[in-house]
PDB file of C-alpha atoms in Angstrom:
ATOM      1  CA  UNK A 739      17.077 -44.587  10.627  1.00  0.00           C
ATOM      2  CA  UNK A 740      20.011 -43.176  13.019  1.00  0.00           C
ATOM      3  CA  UNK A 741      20.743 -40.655  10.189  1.00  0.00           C
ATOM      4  CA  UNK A 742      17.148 -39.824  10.493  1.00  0.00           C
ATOM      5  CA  UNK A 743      17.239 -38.923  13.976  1.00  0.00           C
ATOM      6  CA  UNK A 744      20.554 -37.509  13.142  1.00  0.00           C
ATOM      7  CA  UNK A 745      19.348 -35.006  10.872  1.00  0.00           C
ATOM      8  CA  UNK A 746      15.778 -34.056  13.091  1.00  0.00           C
ATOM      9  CA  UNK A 747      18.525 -33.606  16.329  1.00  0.00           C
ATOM     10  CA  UNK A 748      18.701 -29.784  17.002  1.00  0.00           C
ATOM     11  CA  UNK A 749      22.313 -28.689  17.789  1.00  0.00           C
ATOM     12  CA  UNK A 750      23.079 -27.859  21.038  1.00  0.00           C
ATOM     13  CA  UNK A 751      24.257 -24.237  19.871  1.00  0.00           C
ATOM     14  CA  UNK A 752      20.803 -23.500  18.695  1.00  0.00           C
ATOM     15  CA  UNK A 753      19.209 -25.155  21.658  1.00  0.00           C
ATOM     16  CA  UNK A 754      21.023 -22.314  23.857  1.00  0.00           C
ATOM     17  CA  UNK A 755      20.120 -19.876  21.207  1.00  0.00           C
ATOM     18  CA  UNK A 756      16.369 -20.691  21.855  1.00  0.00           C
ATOM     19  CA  UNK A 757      16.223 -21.169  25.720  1.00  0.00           C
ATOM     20  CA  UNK A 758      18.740 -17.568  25.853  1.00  0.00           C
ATOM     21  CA  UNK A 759      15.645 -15.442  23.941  1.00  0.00           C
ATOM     22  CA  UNK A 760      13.111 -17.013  26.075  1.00  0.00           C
ATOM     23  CA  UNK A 761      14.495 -16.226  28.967  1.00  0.00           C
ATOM     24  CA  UNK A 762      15.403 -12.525  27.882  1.00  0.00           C
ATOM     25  CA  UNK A 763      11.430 -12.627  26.688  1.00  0.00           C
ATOM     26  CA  UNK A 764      10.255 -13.632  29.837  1.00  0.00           C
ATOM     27  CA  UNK A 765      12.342 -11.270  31.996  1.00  0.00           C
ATOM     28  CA  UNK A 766      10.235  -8.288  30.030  1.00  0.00           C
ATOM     29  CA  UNK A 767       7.046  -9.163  31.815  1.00  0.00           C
ATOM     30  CA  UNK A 768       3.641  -9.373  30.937  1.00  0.00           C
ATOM     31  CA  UNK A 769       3.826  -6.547  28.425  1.00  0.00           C
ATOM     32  CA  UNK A 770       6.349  -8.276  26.059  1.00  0.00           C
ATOM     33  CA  UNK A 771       3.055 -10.547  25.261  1.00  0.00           C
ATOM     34  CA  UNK A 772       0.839  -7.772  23.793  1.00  0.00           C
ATOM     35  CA  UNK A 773       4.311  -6.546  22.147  1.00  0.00           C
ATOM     36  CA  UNK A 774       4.739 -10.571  20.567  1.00  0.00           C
ATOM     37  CA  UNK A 775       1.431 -10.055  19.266  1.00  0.00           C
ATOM     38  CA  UNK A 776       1.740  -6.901  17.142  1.00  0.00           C
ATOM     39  CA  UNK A 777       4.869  -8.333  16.085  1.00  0.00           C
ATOM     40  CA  UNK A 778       3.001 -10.999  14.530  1.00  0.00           C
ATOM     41  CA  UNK A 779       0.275  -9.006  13.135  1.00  0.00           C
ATOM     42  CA  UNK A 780       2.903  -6.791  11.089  1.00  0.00           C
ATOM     43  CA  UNK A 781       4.347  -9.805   9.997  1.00  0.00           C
ATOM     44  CA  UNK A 782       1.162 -11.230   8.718  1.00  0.00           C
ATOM     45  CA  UNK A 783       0.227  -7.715   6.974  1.00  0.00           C
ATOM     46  CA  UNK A 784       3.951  -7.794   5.783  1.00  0.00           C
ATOM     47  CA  UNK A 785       3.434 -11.255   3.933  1.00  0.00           C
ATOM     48  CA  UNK A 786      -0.259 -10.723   2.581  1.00  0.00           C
ATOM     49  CA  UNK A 787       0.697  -6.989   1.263  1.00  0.00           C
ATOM     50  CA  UNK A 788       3.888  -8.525   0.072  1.00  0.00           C
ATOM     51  CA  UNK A 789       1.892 -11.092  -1.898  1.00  0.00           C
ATOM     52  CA  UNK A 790      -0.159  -8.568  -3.193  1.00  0.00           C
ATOM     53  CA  UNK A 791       2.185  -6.411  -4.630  1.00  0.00           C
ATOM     54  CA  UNK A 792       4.015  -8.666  -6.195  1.00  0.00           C
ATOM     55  CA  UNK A 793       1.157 -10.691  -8.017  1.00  0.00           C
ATOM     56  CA  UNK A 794       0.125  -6.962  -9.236  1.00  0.00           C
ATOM     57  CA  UNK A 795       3.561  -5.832 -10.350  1.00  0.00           C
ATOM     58  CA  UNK A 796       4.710  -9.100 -11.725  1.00  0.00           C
ATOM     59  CA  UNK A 797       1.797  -8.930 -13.708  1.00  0.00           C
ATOM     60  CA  UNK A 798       0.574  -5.482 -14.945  1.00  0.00           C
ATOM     61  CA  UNK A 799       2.472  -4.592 -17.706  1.00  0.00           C
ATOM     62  CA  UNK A 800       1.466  -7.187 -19.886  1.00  0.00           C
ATOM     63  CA  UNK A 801      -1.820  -6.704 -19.052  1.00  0.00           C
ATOM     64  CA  UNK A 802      -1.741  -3.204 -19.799  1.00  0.00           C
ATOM     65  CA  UNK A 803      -0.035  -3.470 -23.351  1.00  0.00           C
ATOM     66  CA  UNK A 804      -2.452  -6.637 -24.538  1.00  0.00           C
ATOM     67  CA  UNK A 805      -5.553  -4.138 -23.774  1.00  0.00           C
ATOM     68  CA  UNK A 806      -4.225  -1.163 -25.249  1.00  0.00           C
ATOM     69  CA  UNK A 807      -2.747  -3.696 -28.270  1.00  0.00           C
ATOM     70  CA  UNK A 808      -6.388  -5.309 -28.589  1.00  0.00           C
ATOM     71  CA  UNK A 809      -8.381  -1.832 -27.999  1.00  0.00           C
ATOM     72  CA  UNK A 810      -7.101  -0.222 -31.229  1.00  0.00           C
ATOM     73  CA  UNK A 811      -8.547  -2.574 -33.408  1.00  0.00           C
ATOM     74  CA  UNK A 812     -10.824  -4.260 -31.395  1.00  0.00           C
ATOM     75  CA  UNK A 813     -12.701  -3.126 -27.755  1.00  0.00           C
ATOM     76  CA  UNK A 814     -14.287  -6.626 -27.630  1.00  0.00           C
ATOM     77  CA  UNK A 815     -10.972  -8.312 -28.017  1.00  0.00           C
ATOM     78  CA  UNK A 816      -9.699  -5.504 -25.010  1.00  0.00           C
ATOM     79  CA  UNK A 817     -12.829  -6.244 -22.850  1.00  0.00           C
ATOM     80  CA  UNK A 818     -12.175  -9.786 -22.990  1.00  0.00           C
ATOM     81  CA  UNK A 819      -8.542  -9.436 -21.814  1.00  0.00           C
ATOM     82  CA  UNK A 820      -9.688  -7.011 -19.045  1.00  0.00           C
ATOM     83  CA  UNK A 821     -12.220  -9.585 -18.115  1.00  0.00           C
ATOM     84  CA  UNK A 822      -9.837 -12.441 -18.131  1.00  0.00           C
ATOM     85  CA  UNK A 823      -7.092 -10.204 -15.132  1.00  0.00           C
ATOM     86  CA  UNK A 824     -10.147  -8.486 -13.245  1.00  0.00           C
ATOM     87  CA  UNK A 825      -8.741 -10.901 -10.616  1.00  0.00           C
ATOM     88  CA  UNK A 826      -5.843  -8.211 -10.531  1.00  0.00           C
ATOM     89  CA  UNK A 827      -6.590  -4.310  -9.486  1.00  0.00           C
ATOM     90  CA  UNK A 828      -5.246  -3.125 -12.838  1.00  0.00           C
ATOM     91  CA  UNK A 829      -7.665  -5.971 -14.898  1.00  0.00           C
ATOM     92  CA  UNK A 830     -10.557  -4.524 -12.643  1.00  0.00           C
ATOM     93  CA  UNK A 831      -9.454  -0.880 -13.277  1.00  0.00           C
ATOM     94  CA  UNK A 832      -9.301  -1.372 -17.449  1.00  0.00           C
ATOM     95  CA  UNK A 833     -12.720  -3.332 -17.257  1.00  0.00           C
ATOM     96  CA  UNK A 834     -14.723  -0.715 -15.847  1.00  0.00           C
ATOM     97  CA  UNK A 835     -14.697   1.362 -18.831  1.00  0.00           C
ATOM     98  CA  UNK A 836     -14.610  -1.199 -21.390  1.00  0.00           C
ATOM     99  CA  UNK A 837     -17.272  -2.861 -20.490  1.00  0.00           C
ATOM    100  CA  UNK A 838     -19.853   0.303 -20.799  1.00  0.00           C
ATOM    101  CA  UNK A 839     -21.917   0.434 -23.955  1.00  0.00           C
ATOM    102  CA  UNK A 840     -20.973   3.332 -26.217  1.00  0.00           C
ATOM    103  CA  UNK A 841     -20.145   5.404 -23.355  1.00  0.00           C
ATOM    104  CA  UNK A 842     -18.917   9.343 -24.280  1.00  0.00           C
ATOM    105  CA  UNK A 843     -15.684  10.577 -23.690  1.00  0.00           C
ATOM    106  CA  UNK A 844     -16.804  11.486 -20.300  1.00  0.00           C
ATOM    107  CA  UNK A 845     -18.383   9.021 -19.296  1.00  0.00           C
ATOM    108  CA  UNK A 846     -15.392   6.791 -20.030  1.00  0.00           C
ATOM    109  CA  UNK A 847     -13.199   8.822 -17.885  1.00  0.00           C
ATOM    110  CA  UNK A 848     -15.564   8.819 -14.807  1.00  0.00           C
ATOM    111  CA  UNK A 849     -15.670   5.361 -14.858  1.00  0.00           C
ATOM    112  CA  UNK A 850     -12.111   4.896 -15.022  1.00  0.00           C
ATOM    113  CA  UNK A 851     -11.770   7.150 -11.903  1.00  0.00           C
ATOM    114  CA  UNK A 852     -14.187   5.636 -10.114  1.00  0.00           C
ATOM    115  CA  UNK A 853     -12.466   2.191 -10.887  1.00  0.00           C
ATOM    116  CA  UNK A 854      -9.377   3.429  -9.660  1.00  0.00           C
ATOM    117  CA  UNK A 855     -10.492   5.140  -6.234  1.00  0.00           C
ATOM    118  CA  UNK A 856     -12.352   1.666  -5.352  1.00  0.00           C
ATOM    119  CA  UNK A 857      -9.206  -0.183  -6.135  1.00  0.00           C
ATOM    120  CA  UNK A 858      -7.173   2.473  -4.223  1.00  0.00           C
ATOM    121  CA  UNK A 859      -8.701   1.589  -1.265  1.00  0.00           C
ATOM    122  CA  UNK A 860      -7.899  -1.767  -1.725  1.00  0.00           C
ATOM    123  CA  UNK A 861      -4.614  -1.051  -1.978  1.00  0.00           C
ATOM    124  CA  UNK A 862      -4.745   0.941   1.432  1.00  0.00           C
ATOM    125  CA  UNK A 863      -5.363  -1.997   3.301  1.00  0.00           C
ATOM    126  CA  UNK A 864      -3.899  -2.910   6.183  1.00  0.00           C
ATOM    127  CA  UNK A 865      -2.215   0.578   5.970  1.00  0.00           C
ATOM    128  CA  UNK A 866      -4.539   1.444   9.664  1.00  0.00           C
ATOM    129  CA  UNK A 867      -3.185  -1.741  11.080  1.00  0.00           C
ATOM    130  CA  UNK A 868       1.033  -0.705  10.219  1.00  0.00           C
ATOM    131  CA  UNK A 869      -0.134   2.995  11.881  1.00  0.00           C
ATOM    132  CA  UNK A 870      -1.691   1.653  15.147  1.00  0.00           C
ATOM    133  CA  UNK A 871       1.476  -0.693  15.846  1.00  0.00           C
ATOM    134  CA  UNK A 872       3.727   1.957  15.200  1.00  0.00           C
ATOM    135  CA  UNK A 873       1.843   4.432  17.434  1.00  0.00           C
ATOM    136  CA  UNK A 874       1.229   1.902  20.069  1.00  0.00           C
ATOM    137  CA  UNK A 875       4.201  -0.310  20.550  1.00  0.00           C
ATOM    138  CA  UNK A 876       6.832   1.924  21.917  1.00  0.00           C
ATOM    139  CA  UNK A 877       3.953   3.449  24.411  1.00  0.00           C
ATOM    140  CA  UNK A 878       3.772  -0.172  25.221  1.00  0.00           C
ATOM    141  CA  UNK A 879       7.336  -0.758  25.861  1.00  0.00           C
ATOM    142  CA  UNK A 880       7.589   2.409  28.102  1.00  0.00           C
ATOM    143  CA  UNK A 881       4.645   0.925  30.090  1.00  0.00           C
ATOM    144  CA  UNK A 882       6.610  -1.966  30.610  1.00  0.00           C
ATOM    145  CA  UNK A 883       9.665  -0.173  31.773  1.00  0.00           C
ATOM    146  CA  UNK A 884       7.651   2.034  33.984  1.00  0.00           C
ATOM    147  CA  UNK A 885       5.977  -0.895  35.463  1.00  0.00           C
ATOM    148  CA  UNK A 886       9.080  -2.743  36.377  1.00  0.00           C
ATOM    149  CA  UNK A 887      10.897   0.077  37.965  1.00  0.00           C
ATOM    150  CA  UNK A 888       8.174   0.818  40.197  1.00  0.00           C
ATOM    151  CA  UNK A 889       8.559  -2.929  41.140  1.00  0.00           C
ATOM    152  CA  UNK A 890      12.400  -3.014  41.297  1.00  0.00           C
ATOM    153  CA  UNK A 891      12.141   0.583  42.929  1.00  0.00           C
ATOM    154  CA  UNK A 892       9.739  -1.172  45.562  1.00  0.00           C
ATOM    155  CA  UNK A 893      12.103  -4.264  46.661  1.00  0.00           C
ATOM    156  CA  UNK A 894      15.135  -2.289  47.004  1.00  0.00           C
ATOM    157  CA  UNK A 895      15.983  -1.235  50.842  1.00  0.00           C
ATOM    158  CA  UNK A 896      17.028   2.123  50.268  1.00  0.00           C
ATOM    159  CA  UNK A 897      19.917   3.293  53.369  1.00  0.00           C
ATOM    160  CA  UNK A 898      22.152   1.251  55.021  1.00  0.00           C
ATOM    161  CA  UNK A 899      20.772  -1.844  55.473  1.00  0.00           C
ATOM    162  CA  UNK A 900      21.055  -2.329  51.791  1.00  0.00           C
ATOM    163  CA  UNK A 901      23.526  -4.446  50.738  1.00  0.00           C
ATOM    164  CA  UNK A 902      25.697  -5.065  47.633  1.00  0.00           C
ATOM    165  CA  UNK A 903      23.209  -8.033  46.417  1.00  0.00           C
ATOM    166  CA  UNK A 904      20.369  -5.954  46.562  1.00  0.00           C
ATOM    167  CA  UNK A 905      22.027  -3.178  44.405  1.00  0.00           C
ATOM    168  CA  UNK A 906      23.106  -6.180  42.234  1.00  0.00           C
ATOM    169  CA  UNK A 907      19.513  -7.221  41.651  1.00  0.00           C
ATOM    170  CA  UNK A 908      17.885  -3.916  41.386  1.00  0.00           C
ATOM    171  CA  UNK A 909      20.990  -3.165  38.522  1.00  0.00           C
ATOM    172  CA  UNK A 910      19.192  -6.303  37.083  1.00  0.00           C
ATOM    173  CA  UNK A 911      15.782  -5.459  37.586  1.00  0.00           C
ATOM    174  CA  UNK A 912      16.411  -2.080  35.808  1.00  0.00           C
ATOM    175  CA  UNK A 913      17.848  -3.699  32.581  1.00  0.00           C
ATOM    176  CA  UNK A 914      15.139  -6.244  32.317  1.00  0.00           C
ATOM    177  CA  UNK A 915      12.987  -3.623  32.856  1.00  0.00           C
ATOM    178  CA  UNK A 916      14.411  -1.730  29.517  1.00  0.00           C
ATOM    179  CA  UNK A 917      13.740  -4.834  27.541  1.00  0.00           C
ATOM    180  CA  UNK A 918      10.668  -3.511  27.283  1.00  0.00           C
ATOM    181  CA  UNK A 919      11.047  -0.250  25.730  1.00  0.00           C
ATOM    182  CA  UNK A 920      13.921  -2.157  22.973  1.00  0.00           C
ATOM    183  CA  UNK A 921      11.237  -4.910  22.155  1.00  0.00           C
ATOM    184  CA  UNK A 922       8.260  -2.340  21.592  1.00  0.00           C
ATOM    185  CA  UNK A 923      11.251   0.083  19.497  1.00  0.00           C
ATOM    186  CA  UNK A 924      12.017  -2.507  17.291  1.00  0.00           C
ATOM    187  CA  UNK A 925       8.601  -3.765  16.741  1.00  0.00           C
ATOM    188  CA  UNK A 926       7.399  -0.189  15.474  1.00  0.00           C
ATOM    189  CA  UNK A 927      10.575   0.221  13.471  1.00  0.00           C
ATOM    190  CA  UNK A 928       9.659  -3.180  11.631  1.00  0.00           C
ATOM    191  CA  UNK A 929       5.945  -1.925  10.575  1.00  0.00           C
ATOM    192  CA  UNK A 930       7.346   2.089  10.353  1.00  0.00           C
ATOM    193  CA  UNK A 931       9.607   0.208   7.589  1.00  0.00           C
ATOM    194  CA  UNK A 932       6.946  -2.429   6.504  1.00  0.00           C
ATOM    195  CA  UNK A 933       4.224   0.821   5.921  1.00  0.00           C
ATOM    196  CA  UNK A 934       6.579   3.204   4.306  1.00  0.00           C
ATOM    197  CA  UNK A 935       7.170   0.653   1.211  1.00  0.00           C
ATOM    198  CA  UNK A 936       3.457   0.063   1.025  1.00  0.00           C
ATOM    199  CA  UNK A 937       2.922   3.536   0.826  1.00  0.00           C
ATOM    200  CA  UNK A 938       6.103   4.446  -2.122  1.00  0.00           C
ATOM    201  CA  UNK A 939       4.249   1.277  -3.709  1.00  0.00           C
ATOM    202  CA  UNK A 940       0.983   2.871  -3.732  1.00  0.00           C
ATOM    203  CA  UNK A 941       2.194   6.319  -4.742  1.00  0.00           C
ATOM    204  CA  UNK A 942       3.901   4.908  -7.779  1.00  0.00           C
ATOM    205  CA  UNK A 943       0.453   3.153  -8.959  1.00  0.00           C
ATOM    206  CA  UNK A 944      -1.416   6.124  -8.612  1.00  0.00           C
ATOM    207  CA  UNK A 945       0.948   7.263 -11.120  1.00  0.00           C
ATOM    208  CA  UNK A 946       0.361   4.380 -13.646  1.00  0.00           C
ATOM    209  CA  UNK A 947      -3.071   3.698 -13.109  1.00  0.00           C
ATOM    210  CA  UNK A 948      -3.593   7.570 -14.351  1.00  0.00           C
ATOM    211  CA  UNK A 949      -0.406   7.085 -17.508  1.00  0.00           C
ATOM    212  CA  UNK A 950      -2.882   4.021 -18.116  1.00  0.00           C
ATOM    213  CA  UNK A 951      -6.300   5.605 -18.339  1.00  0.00           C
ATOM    214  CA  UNK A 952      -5.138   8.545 -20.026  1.00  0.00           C
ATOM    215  CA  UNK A 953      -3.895   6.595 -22.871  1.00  0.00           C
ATOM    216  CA  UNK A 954      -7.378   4.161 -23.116  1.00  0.00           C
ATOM    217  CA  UNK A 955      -9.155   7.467 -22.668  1.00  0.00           C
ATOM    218  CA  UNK A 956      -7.109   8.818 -25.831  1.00  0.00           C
ATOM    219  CA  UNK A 957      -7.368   5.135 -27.610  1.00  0.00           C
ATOM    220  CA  UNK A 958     -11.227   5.807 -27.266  1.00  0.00           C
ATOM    221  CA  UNK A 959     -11.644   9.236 -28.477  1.00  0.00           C
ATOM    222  CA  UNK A 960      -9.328   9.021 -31.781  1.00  0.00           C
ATOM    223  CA  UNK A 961     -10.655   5.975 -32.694  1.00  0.00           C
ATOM    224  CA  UNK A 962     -13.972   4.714 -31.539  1.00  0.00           C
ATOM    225  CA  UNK A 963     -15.840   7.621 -30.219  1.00  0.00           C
ATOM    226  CA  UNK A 964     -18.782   8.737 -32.771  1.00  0.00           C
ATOM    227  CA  UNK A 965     -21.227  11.282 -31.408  1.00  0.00           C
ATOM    228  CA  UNK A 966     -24.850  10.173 -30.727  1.00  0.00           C
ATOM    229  CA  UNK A 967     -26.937  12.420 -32.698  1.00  0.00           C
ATOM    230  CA  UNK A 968     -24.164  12.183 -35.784  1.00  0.00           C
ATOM    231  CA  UNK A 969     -23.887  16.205 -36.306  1.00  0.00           C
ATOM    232  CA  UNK A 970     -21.180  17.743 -37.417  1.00  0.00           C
ATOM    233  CA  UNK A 971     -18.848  19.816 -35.844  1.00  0.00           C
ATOM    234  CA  UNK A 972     -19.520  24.401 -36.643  1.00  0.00           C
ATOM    235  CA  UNK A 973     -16.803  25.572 -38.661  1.00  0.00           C
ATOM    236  CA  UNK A 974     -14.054  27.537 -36.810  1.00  0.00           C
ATOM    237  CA  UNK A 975     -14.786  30.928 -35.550  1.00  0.00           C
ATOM    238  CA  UNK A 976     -11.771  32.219 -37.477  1.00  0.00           C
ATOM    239  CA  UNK A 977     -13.414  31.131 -41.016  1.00  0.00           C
ATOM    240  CA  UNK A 978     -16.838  33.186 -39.610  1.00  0.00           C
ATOM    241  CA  UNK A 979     -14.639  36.011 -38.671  1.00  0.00           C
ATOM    242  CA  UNK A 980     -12.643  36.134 -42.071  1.00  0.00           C
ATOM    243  CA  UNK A 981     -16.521  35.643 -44.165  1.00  0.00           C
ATOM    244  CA  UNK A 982     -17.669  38.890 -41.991  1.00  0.00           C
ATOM    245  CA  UNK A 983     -14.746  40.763 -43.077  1.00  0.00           C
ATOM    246  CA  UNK A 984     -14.867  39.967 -46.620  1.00  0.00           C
ATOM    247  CA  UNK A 985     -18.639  41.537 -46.640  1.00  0.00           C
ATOM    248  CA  UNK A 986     -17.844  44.548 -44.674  1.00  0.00           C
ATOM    249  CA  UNK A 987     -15.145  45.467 -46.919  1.00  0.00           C
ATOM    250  CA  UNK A 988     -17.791  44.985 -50.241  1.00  0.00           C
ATOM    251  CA  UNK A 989     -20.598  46.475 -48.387  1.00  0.00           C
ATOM    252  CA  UNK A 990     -17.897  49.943 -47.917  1.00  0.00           C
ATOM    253  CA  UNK A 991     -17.239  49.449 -51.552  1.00  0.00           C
ATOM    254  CA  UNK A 992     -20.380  49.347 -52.708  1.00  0.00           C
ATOM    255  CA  UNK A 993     -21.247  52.435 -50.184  1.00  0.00           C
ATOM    256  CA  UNK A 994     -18.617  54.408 -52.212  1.00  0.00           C
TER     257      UNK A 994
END
C-alpha cells in the first residue's frame, strides 16, 4: 500500500513545473482563455484528422489491388470487396462505379468523379476550423498585449513622483502583457503546421484516387464493356479511302 501511494505521489519538480505555467497563464489575462480554447480545438482536429488518415493510408493499397485483382475476372467478386471497405473513402470511391448495372464507359467515369469529389470534401474537413485559428489567434494575442499596456500604461505615475518600484512593475506588466502575443503565435503555428500536412495529404490522394479510377476505368473498357445495341464498329476511313482510289484509277482506265 505505501508503494502505492508512493508511485500516485507527484514529484515535487513537476509540482513546480505545474504551479510555474499556471501562473505564467494567468498573468496573460482574460484573453489567454479564448487562446486555451483554440488550442484545444486544433488539438482535437489534429487527433480526429490524424485518425483518419491513418486508417485510410494504412489501409488503401490493399484495397485497391484486391478490386482491381477481383475486377478482371470477376466485377461481382470486385463489388463485393468495394462493399466490404465502403467504411473507408477509397472502398466508397471504387463502389460507386461498380455497383452500376452495365453502365458505358462514360457513365463509369462520371460516377467515379462524382465519388471522388463527395469524398474530397470529406477529406476537407476540419480544414475551415485549422484556417480560422490561424487567422484569429495571433489577432487575439495582440489584443491581449494591447489591452494590458493600456492597463500597465494607466498605473504608472509618469514624472517624478515615480519611483524605481513602479518602473519595476510596469517592466513586469509589459512582459506579462507579451505573453499574450507568444501564446496566440504559437497556437497558430501549431494548426499553420497541423493544416499544411492535411493539405500535402489531400493533394497526394487526389493523385491516387485519379491513378485508381483510371486504371478500373481501363479494367472496364478492355474487358467488360459490350455496346448496347451489339453493332459493329465502320471500317477505317483509310480502307474507304484506298477502295475509292482503286475505282478511280479503273474508271480512268476504262475511260482510255
Amino acid at each position: 500500500m505505501n508503494l502505492f501511494y508512493f508511485l500516485l505521489e507527484t514529484p515535487p519538480e513537476v509540482v513546480e513545473t505545474q504551479t510555474r505555467i499556471i501562473d505564467e497563464f494567468l498573468k496573460g489575462g482574460p484573453v489567454m482563455w479564448p487562446l486555451l480554447g483554440l488550442s484545444v480545438l486544433t488539438l482535437t482536429a489534429a487527433l480526429e484528422r490524424g485518425w483518419f488518415w491513418l486508417r485510410l493510408i494504412s489501409q488503401e493499397d490493399r484495397i485497391v489491388n484486391d478490386v482491381l485483382e477481383a475486377s478482371r475476372y470477376d466485377l461481382s467478386k470486385a463489388l463485393e470487396i468495394a462493399e466490404y471497405a465502403r467504411h473507408l473513402t477509397i472502398g466508397r470511391f471504387l463502389l460507386a462505379p461498380l455497383q452500376l448495372r452495365q453502365p458505358s464507359p462514360e457513365t463509369f467515369r462520371l460516377a467515379m468523379e462524382a465519388a471522388a469529389d463527395k469524398e474530397f470534401i470529406k477529406m476537407r474537413r476540419g480544414d475551415k476550423l485549422l484556417e480560422t485559428v490561424i487567422a484569429v489567434a495571433p489577432l487575439l494575442g495582440l489584443l491581449g498585449t494591447v489591452t494590458g499596456l493600456i492597463s500597465t500604461f494607466d498605473n504608472l505615475t509618469v514624472g517624478g513622483g515615480g519611483s524605481a518600484d513602479e518602473a519595476t512593475r510596469a517592466a513586469s506588466g509589459i512582459g506579462a502583457a507579451l505573453l499574450t502575443t507568444a501564446a496566440g503565435m504559437v497556437v497558430a503555428i501549431m494548426a499553420l503546421l497541423v493544416f499544411r500536412v492535411f493539405v500535402t495529404l489531400q493533394a497526394q490522394q487526389m493523385d491516387y484516387f485519379s491513378r485508381v479510377g483510371s486504371e478500373l476505368e481501363l479494367i472496364y473498357r478492355q474487358i467488360w464493356y459490350e455496346p448496347a445495341d451489339g453493332t459493329i464498329p465502320p471500317p477505317l476511313p483509310v480502307a474507304t479511302i484506298a477502295t475509292t482510289d482503286g475505282a478511280a484509277s479503273r474508271d480512268n482506265r476504262s475511260q482510255r
